[in-house]
Tab-separated table of C-alpha atoms and ligand atoms in Angstrom:
chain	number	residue	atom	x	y	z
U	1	UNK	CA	2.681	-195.445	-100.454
U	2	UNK	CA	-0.284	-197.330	-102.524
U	3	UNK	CA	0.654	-197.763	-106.028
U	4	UNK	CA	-1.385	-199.810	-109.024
U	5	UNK	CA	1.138	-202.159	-111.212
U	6	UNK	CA	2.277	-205.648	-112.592
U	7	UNK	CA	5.317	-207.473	-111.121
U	8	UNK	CA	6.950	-207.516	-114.009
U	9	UNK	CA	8.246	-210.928	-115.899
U	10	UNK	CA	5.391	-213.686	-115.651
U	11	UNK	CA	3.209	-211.197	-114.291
U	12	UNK	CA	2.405	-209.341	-117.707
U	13	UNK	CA	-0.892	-209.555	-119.181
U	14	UNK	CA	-4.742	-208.495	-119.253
U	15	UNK	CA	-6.538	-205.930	-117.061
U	16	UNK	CA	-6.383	-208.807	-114.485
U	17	UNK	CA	-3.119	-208.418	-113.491
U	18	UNK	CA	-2.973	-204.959	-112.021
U	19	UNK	CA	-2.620	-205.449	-108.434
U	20	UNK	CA	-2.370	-203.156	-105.378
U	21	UNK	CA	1.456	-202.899	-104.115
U	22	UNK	CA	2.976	-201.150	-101.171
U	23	UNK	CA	6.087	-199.003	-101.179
U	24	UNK	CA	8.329	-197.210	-98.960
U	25	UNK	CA	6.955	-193.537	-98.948
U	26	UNK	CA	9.328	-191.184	-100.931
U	27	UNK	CA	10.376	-187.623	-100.040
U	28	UNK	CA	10.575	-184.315	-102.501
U	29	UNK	CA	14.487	-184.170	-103.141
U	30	UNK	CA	16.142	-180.527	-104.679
U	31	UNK	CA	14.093	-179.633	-107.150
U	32	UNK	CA	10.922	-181.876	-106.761
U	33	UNK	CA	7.587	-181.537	-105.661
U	34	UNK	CA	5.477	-184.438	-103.957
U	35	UNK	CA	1.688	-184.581	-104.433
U	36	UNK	CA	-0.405	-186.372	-102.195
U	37	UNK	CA	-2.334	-187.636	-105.881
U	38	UNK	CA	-6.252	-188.206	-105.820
U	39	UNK	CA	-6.828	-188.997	-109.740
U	40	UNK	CA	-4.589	-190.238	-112.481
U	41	UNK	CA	-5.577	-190.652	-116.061
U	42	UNK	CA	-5.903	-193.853	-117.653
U	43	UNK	CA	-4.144	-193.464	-121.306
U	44	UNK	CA	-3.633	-195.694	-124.067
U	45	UNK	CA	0.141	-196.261	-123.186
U	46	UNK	CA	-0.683	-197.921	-119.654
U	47	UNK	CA	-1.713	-201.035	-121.713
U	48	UNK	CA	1.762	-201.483	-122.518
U	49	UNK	CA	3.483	-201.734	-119.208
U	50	UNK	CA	0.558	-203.726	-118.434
U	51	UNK	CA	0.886	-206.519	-121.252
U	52	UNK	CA	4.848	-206.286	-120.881
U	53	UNK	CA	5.371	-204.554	-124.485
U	54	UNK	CA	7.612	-202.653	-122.325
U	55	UNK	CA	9.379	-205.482	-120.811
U	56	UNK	CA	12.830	-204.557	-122.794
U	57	UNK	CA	12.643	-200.947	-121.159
U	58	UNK	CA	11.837	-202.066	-117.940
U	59	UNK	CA	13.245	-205.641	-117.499
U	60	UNK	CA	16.748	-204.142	-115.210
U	61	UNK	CA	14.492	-201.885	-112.890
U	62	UNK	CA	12.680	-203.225	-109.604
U	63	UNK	CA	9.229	-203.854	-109.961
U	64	UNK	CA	6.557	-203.368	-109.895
U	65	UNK	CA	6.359	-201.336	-112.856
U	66	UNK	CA	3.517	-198.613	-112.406
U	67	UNK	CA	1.807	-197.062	-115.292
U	68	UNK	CA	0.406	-193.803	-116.035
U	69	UNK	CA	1.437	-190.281	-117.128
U	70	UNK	CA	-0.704	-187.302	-115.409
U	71	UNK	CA	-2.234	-187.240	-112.225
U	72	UNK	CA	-3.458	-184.732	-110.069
U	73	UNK	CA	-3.493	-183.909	-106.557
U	74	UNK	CA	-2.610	-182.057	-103.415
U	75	UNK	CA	0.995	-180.413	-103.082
U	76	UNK	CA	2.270	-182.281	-99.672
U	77	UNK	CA	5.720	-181.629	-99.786
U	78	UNK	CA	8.309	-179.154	-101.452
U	79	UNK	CA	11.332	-180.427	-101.390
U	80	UNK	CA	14.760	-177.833	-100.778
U	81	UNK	CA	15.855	-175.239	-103.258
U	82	UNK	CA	13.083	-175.819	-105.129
U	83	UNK	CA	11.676	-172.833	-107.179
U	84	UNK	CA	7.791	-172.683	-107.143
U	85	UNK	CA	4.511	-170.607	-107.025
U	86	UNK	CA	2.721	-173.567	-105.200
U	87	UNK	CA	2.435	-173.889	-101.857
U	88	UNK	CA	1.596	-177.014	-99.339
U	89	UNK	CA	-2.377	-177.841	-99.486
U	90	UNK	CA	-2.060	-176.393	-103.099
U	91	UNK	CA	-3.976	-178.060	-105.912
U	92	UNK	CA	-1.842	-179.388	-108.725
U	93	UNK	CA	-1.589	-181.617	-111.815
U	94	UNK	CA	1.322	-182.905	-112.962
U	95	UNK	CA	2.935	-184.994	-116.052
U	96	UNK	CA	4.294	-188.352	-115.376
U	97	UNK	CA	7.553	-190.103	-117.544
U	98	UNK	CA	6.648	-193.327	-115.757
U	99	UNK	CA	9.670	-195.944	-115.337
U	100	UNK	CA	9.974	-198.769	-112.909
U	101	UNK	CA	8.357	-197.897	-109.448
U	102	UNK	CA	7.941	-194.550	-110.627
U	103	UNK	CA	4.654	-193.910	-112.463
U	104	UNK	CA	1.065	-191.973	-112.450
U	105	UNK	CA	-0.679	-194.727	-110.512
U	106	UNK	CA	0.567	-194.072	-106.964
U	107	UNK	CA	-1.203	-192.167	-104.241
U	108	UNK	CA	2.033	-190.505	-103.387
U	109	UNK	CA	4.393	-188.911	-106.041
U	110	UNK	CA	7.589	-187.114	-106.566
U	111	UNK	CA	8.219	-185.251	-109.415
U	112	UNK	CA	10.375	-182.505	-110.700
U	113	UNK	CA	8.679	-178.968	-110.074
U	114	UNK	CA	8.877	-178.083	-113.826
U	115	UNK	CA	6.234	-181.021	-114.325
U	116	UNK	CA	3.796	-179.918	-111.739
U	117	UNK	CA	1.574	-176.869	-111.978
U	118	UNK	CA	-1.812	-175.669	-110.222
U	119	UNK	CA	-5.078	-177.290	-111.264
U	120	UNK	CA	-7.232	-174.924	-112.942
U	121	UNK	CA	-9.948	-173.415	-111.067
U	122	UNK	CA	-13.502	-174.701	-111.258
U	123	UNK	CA	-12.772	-178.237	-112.119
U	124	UNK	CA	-12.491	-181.383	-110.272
U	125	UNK	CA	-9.500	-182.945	-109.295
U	126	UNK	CA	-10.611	-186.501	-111.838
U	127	UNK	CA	-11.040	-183.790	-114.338
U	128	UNK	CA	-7.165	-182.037	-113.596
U	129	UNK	CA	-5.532	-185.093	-114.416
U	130	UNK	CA	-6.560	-185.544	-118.067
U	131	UNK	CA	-5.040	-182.277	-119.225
U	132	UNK	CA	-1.232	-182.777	-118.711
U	133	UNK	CA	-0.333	-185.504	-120.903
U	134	UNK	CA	-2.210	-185.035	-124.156
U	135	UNK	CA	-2.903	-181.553	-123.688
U	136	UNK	CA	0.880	-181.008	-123.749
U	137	UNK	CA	0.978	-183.572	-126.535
U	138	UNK	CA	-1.522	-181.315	-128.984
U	139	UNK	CA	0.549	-178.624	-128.456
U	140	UNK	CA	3.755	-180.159	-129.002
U	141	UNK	CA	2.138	-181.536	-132.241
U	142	UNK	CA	1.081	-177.819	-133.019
U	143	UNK	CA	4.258	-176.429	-132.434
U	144	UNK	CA	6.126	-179.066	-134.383
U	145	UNK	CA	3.674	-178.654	-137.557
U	146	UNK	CA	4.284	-174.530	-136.539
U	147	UNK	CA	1.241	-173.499	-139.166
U	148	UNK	CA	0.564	-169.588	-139.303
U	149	UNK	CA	-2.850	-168.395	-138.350
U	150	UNK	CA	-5.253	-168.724	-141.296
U	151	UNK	CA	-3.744	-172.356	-142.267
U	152	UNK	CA	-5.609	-175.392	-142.578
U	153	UNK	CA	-5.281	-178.386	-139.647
U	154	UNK	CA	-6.862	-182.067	-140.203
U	155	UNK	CA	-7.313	-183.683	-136.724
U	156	UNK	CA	-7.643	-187.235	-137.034
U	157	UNK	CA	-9.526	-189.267	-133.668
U	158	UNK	CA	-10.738	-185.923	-132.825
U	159	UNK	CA	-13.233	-186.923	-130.794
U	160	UNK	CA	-10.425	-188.694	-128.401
U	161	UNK	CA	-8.257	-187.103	-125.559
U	162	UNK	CA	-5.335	-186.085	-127.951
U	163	UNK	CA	-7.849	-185.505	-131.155
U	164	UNK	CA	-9.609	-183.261	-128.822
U	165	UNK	CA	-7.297	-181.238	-127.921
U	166	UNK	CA	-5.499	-180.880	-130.816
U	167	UNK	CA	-8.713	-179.156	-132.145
U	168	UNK	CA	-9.383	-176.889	-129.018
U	169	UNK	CA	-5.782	-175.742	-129.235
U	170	UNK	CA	-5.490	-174.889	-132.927
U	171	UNK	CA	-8.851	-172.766	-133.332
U	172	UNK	CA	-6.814	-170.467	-130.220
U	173	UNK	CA	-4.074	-170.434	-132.336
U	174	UNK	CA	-5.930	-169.489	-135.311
U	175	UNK	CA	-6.260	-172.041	-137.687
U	176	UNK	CA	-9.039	-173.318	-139.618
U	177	UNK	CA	-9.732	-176.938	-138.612
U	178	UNK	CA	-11.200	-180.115	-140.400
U	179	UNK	CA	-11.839	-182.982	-137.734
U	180	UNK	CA	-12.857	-186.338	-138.227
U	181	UNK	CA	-16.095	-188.029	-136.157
U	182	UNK	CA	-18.208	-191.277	-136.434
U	183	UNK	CA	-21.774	-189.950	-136.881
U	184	UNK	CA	-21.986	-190.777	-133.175
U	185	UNK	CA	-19.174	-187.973	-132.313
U	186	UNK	CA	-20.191	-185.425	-135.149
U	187	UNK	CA	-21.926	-182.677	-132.451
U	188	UNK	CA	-18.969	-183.778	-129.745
U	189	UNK	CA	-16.726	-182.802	-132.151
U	190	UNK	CA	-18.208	-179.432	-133.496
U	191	UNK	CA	-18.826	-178.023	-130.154
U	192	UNK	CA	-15.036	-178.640	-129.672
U	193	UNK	CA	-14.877	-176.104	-132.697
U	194	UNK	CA	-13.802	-177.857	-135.296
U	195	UNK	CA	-14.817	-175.721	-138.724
U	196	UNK	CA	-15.435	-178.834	-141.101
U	197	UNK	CA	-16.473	-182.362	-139.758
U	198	UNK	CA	-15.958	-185.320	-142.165
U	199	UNK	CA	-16.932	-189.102	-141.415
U	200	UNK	CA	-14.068	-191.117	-139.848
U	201	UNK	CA	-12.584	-194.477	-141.479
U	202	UNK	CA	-9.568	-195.307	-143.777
U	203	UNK	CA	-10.829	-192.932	-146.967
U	204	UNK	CA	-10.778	-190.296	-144.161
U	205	UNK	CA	-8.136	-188.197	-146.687
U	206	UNK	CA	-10.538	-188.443	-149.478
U	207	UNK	CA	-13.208	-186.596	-147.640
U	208	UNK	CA	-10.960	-184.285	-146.123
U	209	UNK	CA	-9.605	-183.546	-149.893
U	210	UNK	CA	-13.290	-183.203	-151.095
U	211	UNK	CA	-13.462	-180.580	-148.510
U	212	UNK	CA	-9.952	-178.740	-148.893
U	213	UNK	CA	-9.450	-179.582	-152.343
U	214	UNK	CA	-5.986	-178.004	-152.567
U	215	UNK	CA	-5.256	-180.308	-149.496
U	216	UNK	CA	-4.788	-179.454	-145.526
U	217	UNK	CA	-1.322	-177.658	-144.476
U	218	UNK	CA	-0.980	-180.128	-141.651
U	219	UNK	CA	-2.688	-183.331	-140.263
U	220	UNK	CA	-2.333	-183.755	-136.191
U	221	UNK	CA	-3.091	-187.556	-136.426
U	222	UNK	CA	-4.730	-189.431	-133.265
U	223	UNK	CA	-6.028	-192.086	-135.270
U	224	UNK	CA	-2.854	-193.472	-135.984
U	225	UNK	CA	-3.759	-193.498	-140.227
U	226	UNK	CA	-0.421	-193.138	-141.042
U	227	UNK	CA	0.364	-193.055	-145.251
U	228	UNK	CA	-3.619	-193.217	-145.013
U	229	UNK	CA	-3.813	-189.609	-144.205
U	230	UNK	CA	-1.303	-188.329	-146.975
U	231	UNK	CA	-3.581	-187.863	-149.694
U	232	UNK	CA	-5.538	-185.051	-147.826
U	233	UNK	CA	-2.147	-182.982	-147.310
U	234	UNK	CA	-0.741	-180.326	-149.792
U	235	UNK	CA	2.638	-180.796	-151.673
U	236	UNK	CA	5.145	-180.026	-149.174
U	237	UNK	CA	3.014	-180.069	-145.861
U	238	UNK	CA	3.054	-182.041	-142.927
U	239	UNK	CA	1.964	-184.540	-140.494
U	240	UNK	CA	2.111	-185.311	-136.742
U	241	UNK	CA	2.519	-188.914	-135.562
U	242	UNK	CA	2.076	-189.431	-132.282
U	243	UNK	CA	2.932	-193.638	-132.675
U	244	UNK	CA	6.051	-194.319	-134.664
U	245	UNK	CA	4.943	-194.056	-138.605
U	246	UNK	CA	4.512	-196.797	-140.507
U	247	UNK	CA	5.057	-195.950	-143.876
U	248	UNK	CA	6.818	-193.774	-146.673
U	249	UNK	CA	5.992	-190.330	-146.941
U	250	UNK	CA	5.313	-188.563	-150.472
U	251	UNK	CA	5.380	-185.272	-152.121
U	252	UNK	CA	7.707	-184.199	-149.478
U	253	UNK	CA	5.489	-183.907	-146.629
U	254	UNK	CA	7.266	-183.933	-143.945
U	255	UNK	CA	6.666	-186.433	-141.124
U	256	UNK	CA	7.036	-185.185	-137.570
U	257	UNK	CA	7.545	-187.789	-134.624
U	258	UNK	CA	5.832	-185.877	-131.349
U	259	UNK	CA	7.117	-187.390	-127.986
U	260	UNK	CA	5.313	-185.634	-125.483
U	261	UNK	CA	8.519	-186.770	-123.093
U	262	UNK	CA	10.309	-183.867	-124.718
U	263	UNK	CA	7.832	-181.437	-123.065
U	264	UNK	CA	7.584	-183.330	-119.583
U	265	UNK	CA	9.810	-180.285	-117.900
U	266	UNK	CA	7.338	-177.388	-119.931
U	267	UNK	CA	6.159	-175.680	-116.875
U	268	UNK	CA	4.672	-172.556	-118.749
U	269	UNK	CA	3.346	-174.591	-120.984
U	270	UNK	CA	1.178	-176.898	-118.525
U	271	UNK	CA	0.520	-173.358	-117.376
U	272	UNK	CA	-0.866	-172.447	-120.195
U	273	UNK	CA	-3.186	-175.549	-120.585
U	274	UNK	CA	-4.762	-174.360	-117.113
U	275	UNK	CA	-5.436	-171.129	-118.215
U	276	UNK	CA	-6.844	-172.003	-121.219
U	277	UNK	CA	-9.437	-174.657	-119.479
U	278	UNK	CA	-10.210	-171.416	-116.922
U	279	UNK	CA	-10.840	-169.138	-119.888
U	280	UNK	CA	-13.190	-172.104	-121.811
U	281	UNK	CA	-10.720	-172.318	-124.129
U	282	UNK	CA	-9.824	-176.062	-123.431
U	283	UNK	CA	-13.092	-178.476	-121.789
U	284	UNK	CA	-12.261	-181.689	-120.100
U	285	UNK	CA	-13.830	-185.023	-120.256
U	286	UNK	CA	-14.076	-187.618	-117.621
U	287	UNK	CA	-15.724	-190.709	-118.952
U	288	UNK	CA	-15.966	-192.490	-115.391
U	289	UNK	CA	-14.121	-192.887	-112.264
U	290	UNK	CA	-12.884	-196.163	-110.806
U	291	UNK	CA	-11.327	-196.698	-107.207
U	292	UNK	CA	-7.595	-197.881	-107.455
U	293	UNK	CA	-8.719	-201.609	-106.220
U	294	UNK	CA	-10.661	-201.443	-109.865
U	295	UNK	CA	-8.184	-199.939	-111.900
U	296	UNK	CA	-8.267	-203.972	-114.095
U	297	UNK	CA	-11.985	-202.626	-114.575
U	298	UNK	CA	-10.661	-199.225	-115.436
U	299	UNK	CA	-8.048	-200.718	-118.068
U	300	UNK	CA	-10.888	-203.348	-119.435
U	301	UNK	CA	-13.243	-200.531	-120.179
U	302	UNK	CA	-10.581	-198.592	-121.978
U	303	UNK	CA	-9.846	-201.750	-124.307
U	304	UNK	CA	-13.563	-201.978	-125.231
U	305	UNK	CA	-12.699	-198.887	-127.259
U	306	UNK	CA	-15.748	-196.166	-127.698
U	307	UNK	CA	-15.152	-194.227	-124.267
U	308	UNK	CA	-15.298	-190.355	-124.703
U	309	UNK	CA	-13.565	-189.259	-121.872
U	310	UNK	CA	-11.040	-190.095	-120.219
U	311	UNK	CA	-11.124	-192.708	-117.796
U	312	UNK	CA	-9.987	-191.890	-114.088
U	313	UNK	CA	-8.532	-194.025	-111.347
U	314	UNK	CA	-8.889	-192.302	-107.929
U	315	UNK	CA	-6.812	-193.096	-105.194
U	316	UNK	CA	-8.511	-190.130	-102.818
U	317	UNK	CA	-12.059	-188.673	-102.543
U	318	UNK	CA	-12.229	-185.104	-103.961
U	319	UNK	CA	-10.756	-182.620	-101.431
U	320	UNK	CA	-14.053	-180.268	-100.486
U	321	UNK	CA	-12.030	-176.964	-100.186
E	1	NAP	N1	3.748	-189.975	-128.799
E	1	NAP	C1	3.258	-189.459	-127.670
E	1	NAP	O1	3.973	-188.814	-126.914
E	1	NAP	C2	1.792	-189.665	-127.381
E	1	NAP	C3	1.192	-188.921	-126.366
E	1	NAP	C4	-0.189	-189.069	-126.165
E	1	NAP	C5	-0.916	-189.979	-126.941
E	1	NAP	N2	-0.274	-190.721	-127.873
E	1	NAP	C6	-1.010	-191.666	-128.713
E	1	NAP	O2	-2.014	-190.934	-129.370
E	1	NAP	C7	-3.080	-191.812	-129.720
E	1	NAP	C8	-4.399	-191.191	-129.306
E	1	NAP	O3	-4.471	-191.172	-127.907
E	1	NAP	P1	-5.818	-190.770	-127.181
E	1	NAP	O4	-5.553	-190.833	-125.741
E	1	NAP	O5	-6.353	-189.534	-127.791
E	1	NAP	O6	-6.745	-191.998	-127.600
E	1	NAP	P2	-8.337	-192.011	-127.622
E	1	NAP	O7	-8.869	-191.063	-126.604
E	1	NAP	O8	-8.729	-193.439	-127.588
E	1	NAP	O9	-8.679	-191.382	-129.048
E	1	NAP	C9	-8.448	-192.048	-130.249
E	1	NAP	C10	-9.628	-191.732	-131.143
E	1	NAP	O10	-9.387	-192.291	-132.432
E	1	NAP	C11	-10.518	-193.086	-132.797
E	1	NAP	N3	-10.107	-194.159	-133.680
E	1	NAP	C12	-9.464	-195.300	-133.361
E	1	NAP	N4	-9.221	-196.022	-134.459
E	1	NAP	C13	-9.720	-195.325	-135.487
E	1	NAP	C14	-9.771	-195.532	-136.886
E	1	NAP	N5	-9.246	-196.625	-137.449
E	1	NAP	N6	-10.358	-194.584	-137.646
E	1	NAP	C15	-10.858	-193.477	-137.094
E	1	NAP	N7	-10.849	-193.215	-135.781
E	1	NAP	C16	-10.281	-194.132	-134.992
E	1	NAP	C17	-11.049	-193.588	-131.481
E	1	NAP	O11	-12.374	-194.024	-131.616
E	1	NAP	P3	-12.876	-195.367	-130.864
E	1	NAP	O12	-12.803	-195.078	-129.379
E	1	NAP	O13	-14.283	-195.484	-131.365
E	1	NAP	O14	-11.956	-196.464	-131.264
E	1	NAP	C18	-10.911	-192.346	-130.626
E	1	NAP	O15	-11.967	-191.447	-130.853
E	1	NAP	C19	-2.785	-193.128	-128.996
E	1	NAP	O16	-2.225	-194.015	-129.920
E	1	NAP	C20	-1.764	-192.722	-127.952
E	1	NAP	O17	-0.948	-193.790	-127.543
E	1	NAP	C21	1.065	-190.575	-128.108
């Protein structure tokens, strides 16, 4: 098997150091489904098994260590006693916990069946693998926060992957949402449905206040503001942090750390996430494609910053069926 990583200790570093590596091909165990993987989505994370932030994590396991945390693909193999609705040839997508070896950017990969379910009808394959990760990350935010319908969400980076989604999925769930957006991203982010749209930057909370002037219930916060945000949130409400927060809290609102690890196994739930992209409910957002020989490219053009969309190394051309 092909897979795109860094060999580890004196190897870390910029885009540059992604390289192509071979690996003995691995077989679907009890349990486990192997894709034959055409796409994987290039996240934020990757950069740091890239640059060795990771190093700590990673520095007892064989490398190379390969990034990347959704991909999507063709099933290939099903491995025994293994419950599923998917059959071989099947088109899937699937969420990634990447360690060592084991990671998103590999033409070939194993993973447990609860992480794998079918691609959603009517979209490419590059378009499959941007839904797993933070689509299951906005609604593990959402279900942390747990607002009733009616209550009022701020979505931070809304215009991003996680920001995105975060707004998609609350307006199904019924809440009223208030998104942030450079002037740039103001119509991306209304047609994602957000209710209010304020200018993004660090008095973000102000504007949201001005807007909500008895304060949000909840803040979903892909930005990474941290105590920036508090001043647009109620007495008593809450935020979700998807990067450790850096701060105190106040008023008592309560800080929730999401770790969309804890929803890796969610098979419904990924479930979910497909229906709601066949129903319009959730849209997807490639930004560009890069073959796996360019995924330095692919990582150089996500550090530029600005992309809308995610960005997708391909490993396969699109099946035609
Ligand atoms: N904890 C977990 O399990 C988990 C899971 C998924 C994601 N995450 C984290 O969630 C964050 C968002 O991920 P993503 O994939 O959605 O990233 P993304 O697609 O790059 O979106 C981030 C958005 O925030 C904007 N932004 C950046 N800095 C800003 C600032 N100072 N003020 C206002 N807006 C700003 C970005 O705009 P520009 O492009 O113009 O900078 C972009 O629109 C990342 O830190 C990621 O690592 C954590």
């Amino acid at each position: 098997m092909r897979v795109v990583g860094v060999s580890g200790e004196g190897g870390y570093g910029g885009p540059e150091v992604l390289a192509i590596f071979e690996l003995p091909e691995r077989h679907a165990g009890p349990g486990e489904i192997r894709l034959a993987v055409h796409a994987a989505a290039v996240n934020p994370t990757d950069t740091f098994t890239r640059n060795g932030s990771r190093h700590e994590m990673m520095k007892d396991l064989d490398p190379p260590y390969v990034p990347g945390m959704d991909v999507a693909g063709v099933v290939d193999e099903i491995g025994p006693d293994t419950h599923t609705d998917l059959s071989l040839g099947d088109r899937a997508m699937g969420i990634v916990v990447p360690k060592g070896q084991h990671g998103g950017y590999s033409d070939s990969l194993v993973l447990p069946v609860d992480s794998v379910a079918r691609a959603p009808v009517g979209v490419t394959l590059a378009e499959a693998c941007t839904l797993p990760m933070n689509g299951l990350t906005a609604r593990k935010a959402l279900d942390m926060l747990a607002l009733p319908p009616g209550a009022t969400l701020a979505v931070t980076g809304a215009a991003g992957a996680f920001g995105g989604y975060a707004v998609q999925l609350a307006k199904a769930d019924g809440l009223r949402v208030v998104a942030d957006a450079s002037e740039a991203d103001e119509e991306l982010v209304r047609k994602l449905g957000a209710d209010i749209v304020v200018r993004r930057g660090d008095d973000v909370a102000a504007r949201i206040r001005a807007a909500v002037p008895d304060g949000v219930d909840g803040v979903a916060d892909g930005s990474i503001q941290n105590p920036l945000v508090l001043p647009a949130i109620r007495d008593g409400g809450a935020v979700a942090a998807v990067r450790p927060f850096v701060g105190d809290t106040e008023r008592d609102i309560v800080v929730h750390m999401v770790w969309v690890r804890e929803y890796a196994r969610e098979r419904d739930k990924l479930d979910r996430l497909r229906q709601q992209v066949e129903d319009g409910t959730v849209t997807l957002r490639v930004a560009a494609t890069y073959p796996a020989e360019q995924a330095g490219e692919a990582h150089a053009r996500l550090e530029r910053g600005g992309t809308r969309g995610r960005i997708v190394i391909e490993f396969r051309p699109e099946p035609t069926k």
